[in-house]
Tab-separated table of C-alpha atoms and ligand atoms in Angstrom:
chain	number	residue	atom	x	y	z
A	14	MET	CA	163.371	129.234	66.179
A	15	VAL	CA	160.460	129.863	68.551
A	16	LYS	CA	160.976	131.807	71.780
A	17	ILE	CA	158.909	130.737	74.777
A	18	LEU	CA	158.726	132.642	78.056
A	19	ILE	CA	157.722	130.734	81.190
A	20	CYS	CA	156.842	133.019	84.087
A	21	GLY	CA	156.903	131.270	87.450
A	22	ALA	CA	159.452	128.744	86.119
A	23	GLY	CA	161.007	128.505	89.571
A	24	GLY	CA	157.824	127.047	90.996
A	25	PHE	CA	156.012	123.738	90.714
A	26	ILE	CA	153.942	123.700	87.502
A	27	GLY	CA	156.124	126.281	85.725
A	28	GLY	CA	159.196	124.223	86.577
A	29	HIS	CA	157.735	121.037	85.141
A	30	LEU	CA	156.626	122.807	81.957
A	31	ALA	CA	160.005	124.513	81.487
A	32	SER	CA	161.858	121.213	81.836
A	33	LYS	CA	159.643	119.760	79.117
A	34	PHE	CA	160.556	122.519	76.640
A	35	ILE	CA	164.239	122.954	77.470
A	36	GLY	CA	166.397	121.014	75.044
A	37	GLU	CA	163.699	120.686	72.384
A	38	ASN	CA	164.839	121.520	68.868
A	39	ASN	CA	164.125	125.003	67.590
A	40	ILE	CA	162.844	126.267	70.934
A	41	LYS	CA	164.575	128.939	72.952
A	42	VAL	CA	163.287	128.981	76.520
A	43	VAL	CA	163.348	132.036	78.753
A	44	CYS	CA	162.564	131.342	82.420
A	45	ALA	CA	161.486	134.017	84.893
A	46	ASP	CA	160.607	133.924	88.579
A	47	ILE	CA	160.625	136.367	91.475
A	48	LYS	CA	162.624	133.934	93.624
A	49	PRO	CA	166.430	134.047	93.598
A	50	ILE	CA	167.597	131.371	91.152
A	51	GLU	CA	169.121	129.180	93.890
A	52	TYR	CA	165.590	128.706	95.286
A	53	TRP	CA	164.034	127.566	92.014
A	54	PHE	CA	162.645	124.066	92.391
A	55	GLN	CA	164.487	122.863	89.268
A	56	ASN	CA	167.913	123.856	87.922
A	57	PHE	CA	167.855	124.855	84.279
A	58	GLU	CA	171.108	125.036	82.367
A	59	ASN	CA	170.054	125.342	78.754
A	60	SER	CA	167.722	128.290	79.140
A	61	GLU	CA	167.970	131.989	79.831
A	62	ASN	CA	167.077	132.405	83.525
A	63	HIS	CA	165.991	135.631	85.204
A	64	SER	CA	165.061	136.421	88.783
A	65	LEU	CA	162.818	139.456	88.572
A	66	ASP	CA	159.556	140.942	89.811
A	67	LEU	CA	156.870	141.030	87.139
A	68	LYS	CA	154.727	143.315	89.275
A	69	ASP	CA	156.985	145.979	87.752
A	70	TYR	CA	155.804	146.758	84.208
A	71	LYS	CA	159.335	147.628	83.019
A	72	ASN	CA	160.454	144.082	83.806
A	73	ALA	CA	157.470	142.598	81.985
A	74	LEU	CA	158.165	144.727	78.948
A	75	LYS	CA	161.847	143.799	78.806
A	76	ILE	CA	161.444	140.059	79.378
A	77	THR	CA	158.791	139.692	76.648
A	78	GLU	CA	160.932	141.274	73.912
A	79	GLY	CA	161.087	138.944	70.919
A	80	VAL	CA	158.956	136.306	72.692
A	81	ASP	CA	156.444	134.304	70.639
A	82	TYR	CA	154.592	132.441	73.391
A	83	ILE	CA	154.052	133.423	77.023
A	84	PHE	CA	153.053	130.985	79.767
A	85	ASN	CA	152.066	132.753	82.967
A	86	PHE	CA	152.276	130.628	86.105
A	87	ALA	CA	153.692	133.460	88.202
A	88	CYS	CA	151.545	134.255	91.213
A	89	ASN	CA	151.757	134.333	94.954
A	90	MET	CA	150.050	131.114	95.959
A	91	GLY	CA	149.901	128.015	98.073
A	92	GLY	CA	147.498	125.642	99.730
A	93	MET	CA	144.679	126.685	102.041
A	94	GLY	CA	147.082	127.613	104.837
A	95	PHE	CA	148.622	130.287	102.625
A	96	ILE	CA	145.772	131.684	100.564
A	97	GLU	CA	143.370	132.058	103.488
A	98	ASN	CA	145.907	134.109	105.468
A	99	ASN	CA	147.436	136.175	102.634
A	100	LYS	CA	144.523	137.540	100.632
A	101	ALA	CA	146.097	140.888	99.758
A	102	GLU	CA	149.356	139.219	98.688
A	103	CYS	CA	147.408	136.844	96.464
A	104	MET	CA	145.406	139.674	94.910
A	105	LEU	CA	148.571	141.585	94.073
A	106	SER	CA	149.366	138.898	91.495
A	107	VAL	CA	146.855	140.740	89.333
A	108	LEU	CA	149.733	143.102	88.544
A	109	VAL	CA	151.806	140.276	87.099
A	110	ASN	CA	149.167	139.071	84.686
A	111	THR	CA	148.099	142.583	83.737
A	112	ASN	CA	151.663	143.678	83.019
A	113	LEU	CA	152.306	140.564	80.975
A	114	LEU	CA	149.150	141.079	78.906
A	115	ARG	CA	150.058	144.703	78.195
A	116	ALA	CA	153.622	143.746	77.356
A	117	ALA	CA	152.409	140.926	75.105
A	118	ILE	CA	150.477	143.438	73.011
A	119	LYS	CA	153.352	145.908	72.913
A	120	ASN	CA	155.841	143.223	71.836
A	121	ASN	CA	153.499	141.489	69.373
A	122	CYS	CA	153.566	138.135	71.147
A	123	LYS	CA	151.598	135.427	69.383
A	124	LYS	CA	149.892	133.562	72.198
A	125	PHE	CA	149.341	133.980	75.924
A	126	PHE	CA	148.576	131.243	78.470
A	127	PHE	CA	147.111	132.030	81.898
A	128	SER	CA	146.933	129.520	84.758
A	129	SER	CA	143.675	130.027	86.598
A	130	SER	CA	142.259	127.940	89.392
A	131	ALA	CA	139.276	125.972	90.656
A	132	CYS	CA	139.160	128.688	93.342
A	133	VAL	CA	137.178	130.824	90.868
A	134	TYR	CA	134.067	128.663	91.256
A	135	ASN	CA	130.938	129.900	92.987
A	136	SER	CA	131.117	128.891	96.647
A	137	SER	CA	127.428	127.895	96.834
A	138	LYS	CA	128.207	124.951	94.503
A	139	GLN	CA	130.834	123.693	96.953
A	140	ASP	CA	129.076	123.783	100.308
A	141	LYS	CA	128.654	120.014	100.732
A	142	THR	CA	130.934	117.001	100.665
A	143	PHE	CA	130.966	114.954	97.444
A	144	VAL	CA	129.513	117.745	95.325
A	145	LYS	CA	128.764	117.378	91.634
A	146	GLY	CA	131.828	118.080	89.506
A	147	LEU	CA	132.158	121.785	88.694
A	148	ARG	CA	131.412	122.721	85.115
A	149	GLU	CA	133.124	125.695	83.498
A	150	GLU	CA	129.866	127.685	83.568
A	151	ASP	CA	129.663	127.300	87.391
A	152	ALA	CA	132.066	130.232	87.870
A	153	TYR	CA	129.153	132.650	87.351
A	154	PRO	CA	127.358	134.344	89.030
A	155	ALA	CA	130.674	135.210	90.648
A	156	ASP	CA	131.284	134.260	94.258
A	157	PRO	CA	134.810	132.847	94.203
A	158	GLU	CA	137.291	132.114	96.990
A	159	ASP	CA	138.000	135.417	98.711
A	160	GLY	CA	141.318	137.008	97.718
A	161	TYR	CA	143.077	134.410	95.570
A	162	GLY	CA	139.930	133.304	93.688
A	163	TRP	CA	138.844	136.855	92.894
A	164	GLU	CA	142.268	137.612	91.437
A	165	LYS	CA	142.130	134.529	89.247
A	166	LEU	CA	138.607	135.269	88.021
A	167	PHE	CA	139.466	138.898	87.272
A	168	SER	CA	142.635	137.902	85.417
A	169	GLU	CA	140.719	135.327	83.363
A	170	ARG	CA	138.427	138.155	82.376
A	171	MET	CA	141.372	140.390	81.468
A	172	CYS	CA	142.607	137.670	79.105
A	173	ARG	CA	139.194	137.510	77.497
A	174	HIS	CA	139.024	141.256	76.919
A	175	PHE	CA	142.605	141.533	75.695
A	176	SER	CA	141.689	138.883	73.199
A	177	GLU	CA	138.435	140.587	72.130
A	178	ASP	CA	139.748	144.152	72.070
A	179	PHE	CA	143.365	143.691	70.908
A	180	GLY	CA	143.282	140.376	69.069
A	181	LEU	CA	145.708	138.625	71.449
A	182	GLU	CA	145.344	134.839	71.303
A	183	THR	CA	144.802	133.606	74.842
A	184	ARG	CA	144.434	130.210	76.497
A	185	VAL	CA	143.119	129.846	80.044
A	186	VAL	CA	142.757	126.764	82.228
A	187	ARG	CA	141.457	126.217	85.742
A	188	TYR	CA	143.710	123.848	87.649
A	189	HIS	CA	142.207	121.663	90.378
A	190	ASN	CA	144.727	121.020	93.162
A	191	ILE	CA	147.802	119.874	91.202
A	192	TYR	CA	150.280	117.704	93.103
A	193	GLY	CA	153.368	115.603	92.464
A	194	PRO	CA	157.155	115.477	92.898
A	195	ILE	CA	159.369	118.576	92.870
A	196	GLY	CA	156.903	120.751	94.719
A	197	THR	CA	156.653	122.278	98.157
A	198	PHE	CA	155.805	119.993	101.081
A	199	ASP	CA	156.334	122.122	104.200
A	200	GLY	CA	156.739	125.738	105.334
A	201	GLY	CA	153.177	127.038	104.888
A	202	ARG	CA	152.448	126.904	101.168
A	203	GLU	CA	152.043	123.148	100.788
A	204	LYS	CA	148.725	121.639	99.693
A	205	ALA	CA	147.013	118.674	101.310
A	206	PRO	CA	148.566	115.792	99.289
A	207	ALA	CA	152.152	116.884	100.007
A	208	ALA	CA	151.373	117.932	103.593
A	209	LEU	CA	149.756	114.614	104.455
A	210	CYS	CA	152.512	112.583	102.780
A	211	ARG	CA	155.064	114.533	104.844
A	212	LYS	CA	153.122	114.021	108.079
A	213	ILE	CA	152.842	110.268	107.564
A	214	ILE	CA	156.490	109.939	106.477
A	215	LEU	CA	157.594	111.779	109.630
A	216	ALA	CA	155.222	109.797	111.867
A	217	LYS	CA	156.654	106.556	110.490
A	218	LYS	CA	160.248	107.783	110.756
A	219	ASN	CA	159.787	108.975	114.344
A	220	LYS	CA	157.509	106.095	115.361
A	221	LYS	CA	154.701	108.525	116.241
A	222	LYS	CA	151.084	107.439	116.049
A	223	ILE	CA	149.177	110.718	115.677
A	224	ILE	CA	149.106	113.265	112.843
A	225	ASP	CA	147.353	116.641	112.720
A	226	VAL	CA	144.627	116.967	110.103
A	227	TRP	CA	142.959	120.282	109.288
A	228	GLY	CA	139.174	120.207	109.632
A	229	ASP	CA	137.179	117.048	110.293
A	230	GLY	CA	138.706	115.157	107.367
A	231	GLU	CA	135.309	114.716	105.708
A	232	GLN	CA	135.814	117.648	103.289
A	233	THR	CA	136.270	116.454	99.691
A	234	ARG	CA	138.565	117.381	96.798
A	235	SER	CA	139.888	115.959	93.557
A	236	PHE	CA	143.639	116.075	92.992
A	237	LEU	CA	145.401	116.070	89.622
A	238	TYR	CA	148.830	114.545	89.095
A	239	ILE	CA	151.421	116.879	87.591
A	240	ASP	CA	152.068	114.825	84.407
A	241	ASP	CA	148.351	114.948	83.588
A	242	CYS	CA	148.407	118.688	84.280
A	243	ILE	CA	151.303	119.304	81.864
A	244	LYS	CA	149.651	117.231	79.138
A	245	GLY	CA	146.348	119.103	79.634
A	246	THR	CA	148.160	122.434	79.580
A	247	MET	CA	149.791	121.620	76.244
A	248	ASP	CA	146.604	120.203	74.748
A	249	VAL	CA	144.698	123.399	75.562
A	250	PHE	CA	147.598	125.625	74.494
A	251	GLU	CA	147.892	123.926	71.117
A	252	SER	CA	144.146	123.857	70.484
A	253	ASN	CA	142.284	126.500	68.532
A	254	ASN	CA	139.894	127.128	71.376
A	255	GLN	CA	139.977	130.324	73.453
A	256	GLU	CA	137.384	129.211	76.024
A	257	VAL	CA	138.290	128.531	79.659
A	258	PHE	CA	138.726	124.839	80.554
A	259	ASN	CA	138.972	122.700	83.659
A	260	ILE	CA	142.210	120.804	84.066
A	261	GLY	CA	141.365	118.607	87.004
A	262	SER	CA	140.506	115.126	88.152
A	263	GLU	CA	137.029	113.688	88.612
A	264	GLU	CA	138.199	111.279	91.332
A	265	GLN	CA	136.661	113.015	94.341
A	266	VAL	CA	137.818	111.791	97.756
A	267	SER	CA	137.522	112.962	101.321
A	268	ILE	CA	140.722	113.969	103.092
A	269	ASN	CA	140.237	110.915	105.339
A	270	GLU	CA	140.084	108.694	102.249
A	271	MET	CA	143.267	110.245	100.888
A	272	ILE	CA	144.974	109.608	104.229
A	273	LYS	CA	143.964	105.953	103.961
A	274	ILE	CA	145.611	105.727	100.512
A	275	ILE	CA	148.799	107.308	101.883
A	276	GLU	CA	148.773	104.940	104.889
A	277	ASP	CA	148.626	101.992	102.485
A	278	ILE	CA	151.557	103.370	100.480
A	279	ALA	CA	153.529	103.972	103.680
A	280	GLU	CA	152.454	100.636	105.169
A	281	TYR	CA	151.929	102.615	108.358
A	282	LYS	CA	148.697	103.444	110.177
A	283	VAL	CA	148.112	106.721	112.010
A	284	GLU	CA	145.516	108.241	114.298
A	285	LYS	CA	144.111	111.627	113.383
A	286	ASN	CA	144.034	114.741	115.505
A	287	TYR	CA	141.395	116.885	113.804
A	288	GLN	CA	142.176	120.611	114.045
A	289	LEU	CA	138.836	122.282	113.418
A	290	GLU	CA	140.177	125.848	113.659
A	291	LYS	CA	142.703	125.431	110.791
A	292	PRO	CA	141.985	126.738	107.237
A	293	LYS	CA	139.518	124.453	105.508
A	294	GLY	CA	138.330	126.212	102.344
A	295	VAL	CA	135.253	124.891	100.588
A	296	ARG	CA	133.457	121.793	101.887
A	297	GLY	CA	133.578	119.873	98.608
A	298	ARG	CA	135.178	120.364	95.201
A	299	SER	CA	135.769	118.292	92.094
A	300	SER	CA	136.166	118.797	88.365
A	301	ASP	CA	133.674	117.933	85.641
A	302	ASN	CA	135.800	117.215	82.588
A	303	SER	CA	133.042	116.599	80.066
A	304	TYR	CA	133.507	119.930	78.305
A	305	VAL	CA	137.299	119.799	78.053
A	306	SER	CA	137.128	116.169	76.893
A	307	LYS	CA	134.596	117.013	74.226
A	308	LYS	CA	136.316	120.159	72.924
A	309	ILE	CA	139.999	119.331	73.435
A	310	GLY	CA	140.048	115.567	73.866
A	311	TRP	CA	142.005	115.729	77.145
A	312	LYS	CA	141.406	113.540	80.169
A	313	PRO	CA	143.665	112.511	83.033
A	314	ASN	CA	145.456	109.146	83.087
A	315	PHE	CA	146.828	108.786	86.609
A	316	THR	CA	144.697	107.524	89.476
A	317	LEU	CA	145.134	109.277	92.825
A	318	LYS	CA	146.880	106.185	94.181
A	319	GLU	CA	149.397	106.123	91.315
A	320	GLY	CA	150.142	109.831	91.670
A	321	LEU	CA	150.461	109.649	95.442
A	322	GLU	CA	152.896	106.718	95.200
A	323	LYS	CA	155.257	108.863	93.121
A	324	THR	CA	154.740	111.918	95.305
A	325	TYR	CA	155.222	110.013	98.562
A	326	SER	CA	158.408	108.427	97.337
A	327	TRP	CA	159.884	111.771	96.205
A	328	ILE	CA	159.011	113.541	99.501
A	329	GLU	CA	160.383	110.616	101.493
A	330	GLN	CA	163.688	110.883	99.615
A	331	GLN	CA	163.899	114.617	100.359
A	332	ILE	CA	163.125	114.136	104.040
A	333	LEU	CA	165.453	111.177	104.553
A	334	SER	CA	168.334	112.784	102.657
A	335	GLY	CA	167.753	116.134	104.383
A	336	SER	CA	168.897	117.985	101.265
A	337	ASN	CA	166.816	120.634	99.518
A	338	ILE	CA	164.482	121.112	102.493
A	339	GLU	CA	165.220	124.847	102.563
A	340	LYS	CA	164.546	125.189	98.834
A	341	PHE	CA	161.222	123.333	98.781
A	342	CYS	CA	159.854	124.442	102.124
A	343	LYS	CA	160.765	128.077	102.573
A	344	GLY	CA	157.227	129.325	102.943
A	345	ASN	CA	157.266	133.072	102.546
A	346	ILE	CA	160.126	133.861	100.251
A	347	GLU	CA	157.929	135.780	97.772
A	348	LYS	CA	156.423	138.134	100.359
A	349	ASN	CA	155.872	141.580	98.958
A	350	ASP	CA	158.095	144.319	100.381
B	427	LIG	N1	147.343	122.262	103.154
B	427	LIG	C1	146.838	121.387	104.015
B	427	LIG	N2	147.653	120.842	104.969
B	427	LIG	N3	145.529	121.046	103.949
B	427	LIG	C2	145.051	120.155	104.807
B	427	LIG	C3	145.849	119.546	105.798
B	427	LIG	C4	147.218	119.901	105.886
B	427	LIG	O1	148.000	119.426	106.702
B	427	LIG	N4	145.065	118.670	106.501
B	427	LIG	C5	143.841	118.746	105.973
B	427	LIG	N5	143.814	119.648	104.972
B	427	LIG	C6	142.600	120.060	104.224
B	427	LIG	C7	142.380	121.567	104.148
B	427	LIG	O2	141.817	122.049	105.354
B	427	LIG	C8	141.408	121.630	102.984
B	427	LIG	O3	140.077	121.448	103.444
B	427	LIG	C9	141.819	120.453	102.094
B	427	LIG	O4	142.710	119.659	102.883
B	427	LIG	C10	142.552	120.882	100.844
B	427	LIG	O5	143.526	121.812	101.210
B	427	LIG	P1	144.617	122.378	100.185
B	427	LIG	O6	145.165	121.263	99.384
B	427	LIG	O7	145.597	123.173	100.986
B	427	LIG	O8	143.822	123.440	99.326
B	427	LIG	P2	142.437	123.517	98.489
B	427	LIG	O9	142.117	122.289	97.738
B	427	LIG	O10	141.359	123.999	99.389
B	427	LIG	O11	142.826	124.672	97.454
B	427	LIG	C11	143.988	124.464	96.675
B	427	LIG	O12	143.656	124.089	95.375
B	427	LIG	C12	143.160	125.107	94.573
B	427	LIG	C13	142.808	124.551	93.207
B	427	LIG	O13	141.893	123.535	93.319
B	427	LIG	C14	144.862	125.683	96.772
B	427	LIG	O14	146.191	125.337	96.429
B	427	LIG	C15	144.455	126.759	95.860
B	427	LIG	O15	145.503	127.718	95.792
B	427	LIG	C16	144.195	126.195	94.477
B	427	LIG	O16	143.746	127.191	93.615
């Protein structure tokens, strides 16, 4: 029997990974999240579920007892609207990863996975639209996204040194804007794919013509569908490679182009009210997957259109049914006391 701990299991990526493991033979799953269990995005019955704050070392020590593998997705995060306005909160997540690393050593855990982010990349490589895909080496010299990106880069580095100094096996990936069903779509933490699906769904429902768009819509990103993210996570976790890898898409689009795809899915056209004062983040960002493909053999399968069709349809169901809105859209539930 193998014991796996998933930290941040009440959230988006952690929730999808936990549901993959739960019910598998010979795996005992322990789920942890700071949110009260009724706010977890997915309900898990065949796992041990704990609502607790991993910024407290005692909690980290207790929850990792007897655990073989740790997956750490627990951090205070969200889309641009959240991370740009909550830098200190985002940086405090350093306590979670640090406590878990220390506890992993103390409790002789076998392997440790850390979810880093494309926000670690040097900002000078992202100052234009349709930039070249970011390669893993582009994180240095360090000039990451203020707040959230610094925390991720520092925690990556902690993993590296815990591995070098204490022999802990670590795996680290940099996610590039992961989206899909069973994630937040309103309330302040939502990212662009979910936010824009919601805005177009509501415009169509209420027969409105105009939606608000942050920035001028020309900024570019690549977005990775959740199923590709989970597959990439497992491929890196199971590999023998301790380097840091991109888990992202190479399909770079402008926000205006993504809106066009969503309009086609919705069969509804909108006009755009560009809000230039809203959080915009970097001007252009995309993943270069050549290194992860070469070393791990992973590449994404879903096109943006395919992923958005599934995401749109799930968000539409939530909005039309009116259920679960509180659970998926309660923006600031993890605020530090
Ligand atoms: N969230 C959001 N909501 N973004 C919008 C909206 C809207 O209604 N309209 C336009 N945008 C624009 C933002 O201004 C930004 O330029 C772009 O869409 C992407 O925004 P996000 O999806 O919120 O974030 P991001 O790509 O800048 O960063 C996200 O991905 C990183 C990994 O690649 C964040 O979630 C980070 O936390 C994450 O690490």
